[in-house]
XYZ file of C-alpha atoms in Angstrom:
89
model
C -5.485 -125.494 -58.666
C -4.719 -129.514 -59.301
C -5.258 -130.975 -61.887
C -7.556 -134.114 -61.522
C -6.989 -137.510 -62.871
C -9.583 -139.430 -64.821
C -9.630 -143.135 -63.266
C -11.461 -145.997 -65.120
C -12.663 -148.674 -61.770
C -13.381 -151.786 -63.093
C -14.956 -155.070 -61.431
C -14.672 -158.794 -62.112
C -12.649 -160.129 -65.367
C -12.606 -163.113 -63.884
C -10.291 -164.014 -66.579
C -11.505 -163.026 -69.849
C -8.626 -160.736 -70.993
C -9.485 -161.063 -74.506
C -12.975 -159.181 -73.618
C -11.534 -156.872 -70.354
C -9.307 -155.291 -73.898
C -12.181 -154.979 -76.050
C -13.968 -153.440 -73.778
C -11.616 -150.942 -72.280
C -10.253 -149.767 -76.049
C -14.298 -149.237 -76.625
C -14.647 -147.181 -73.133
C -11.249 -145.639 -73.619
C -12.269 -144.342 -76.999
C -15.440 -142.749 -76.229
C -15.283 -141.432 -72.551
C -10.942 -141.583 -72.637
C -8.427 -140.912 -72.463
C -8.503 -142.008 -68.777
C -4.702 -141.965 -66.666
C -5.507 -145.410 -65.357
C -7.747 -148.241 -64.438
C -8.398 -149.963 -61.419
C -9.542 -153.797 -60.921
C -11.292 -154.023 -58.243
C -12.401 -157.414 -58.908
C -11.651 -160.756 -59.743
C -9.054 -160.315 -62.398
C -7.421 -164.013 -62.918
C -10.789 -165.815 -62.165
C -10.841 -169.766 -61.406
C -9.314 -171.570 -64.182
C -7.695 -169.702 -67.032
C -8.212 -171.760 -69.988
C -5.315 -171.975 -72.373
C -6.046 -169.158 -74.473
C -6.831 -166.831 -71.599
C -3.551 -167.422 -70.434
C -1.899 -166.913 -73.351
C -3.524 -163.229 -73.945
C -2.166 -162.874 -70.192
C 0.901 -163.977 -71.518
C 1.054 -161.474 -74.089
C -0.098 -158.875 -72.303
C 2.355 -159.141 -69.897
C 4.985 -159.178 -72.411
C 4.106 -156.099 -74.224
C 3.060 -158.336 -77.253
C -0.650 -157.236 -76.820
C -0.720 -152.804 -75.818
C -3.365 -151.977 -73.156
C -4.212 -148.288 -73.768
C -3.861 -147.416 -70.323
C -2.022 -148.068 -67.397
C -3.854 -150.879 -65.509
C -3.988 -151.731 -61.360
C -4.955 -154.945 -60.061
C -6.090 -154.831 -56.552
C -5.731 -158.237 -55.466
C -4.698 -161.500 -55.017
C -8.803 -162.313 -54.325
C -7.857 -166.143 -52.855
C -4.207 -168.187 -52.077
C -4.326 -169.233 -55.383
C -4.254 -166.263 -57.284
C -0.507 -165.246 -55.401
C 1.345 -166.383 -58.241
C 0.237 -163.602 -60.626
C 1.847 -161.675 -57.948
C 5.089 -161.457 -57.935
C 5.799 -158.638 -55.471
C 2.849 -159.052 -52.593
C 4.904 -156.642 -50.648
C 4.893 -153.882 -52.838
């Protein structure tokens, strides 16, 4: 028989990274451990404010550890294609 995987989906972050990791350490704690998470949101939001973009920043750098493997379903508008390096993929 399979095995199945336990998947986290996720909506709108809109941005607010610092928040998204609270809550999905809190979620991944009690209910975890899940294989991954899906964003099937708005991830970047409008305007990332400084300090948003410097948890992105970190995240992205391995400074900051997400628990869990983490899939953003996007770019949600033109201007969100930068965060994307690989739109192909």
């Amino acid at each position: 028989m399979a095995s199945s995987l336990k998947i986290l989906a996720i909506g709108d972050v809109r941005g607010k990274f610092s928040q998204f990791l609270k809550r999905i350490n809190s979620v991944n704690a009690k209910n975890g451990p899940f294989e991954m998470i899906l964003c099937l949101g708005d991830f970047f939001g409008e305007d990332l404010d400084q300090d948003q973009f410097q948890v992105w920043t970190d995240i992205k750098s391995g400074k900051v550890k997400v628990p869990v493997p983490v899939y953003l379903l996007g770019p949600m508008n033109d201007g969100q294609k930068g965060f994307y390096p690989d739109l192909e993929g």
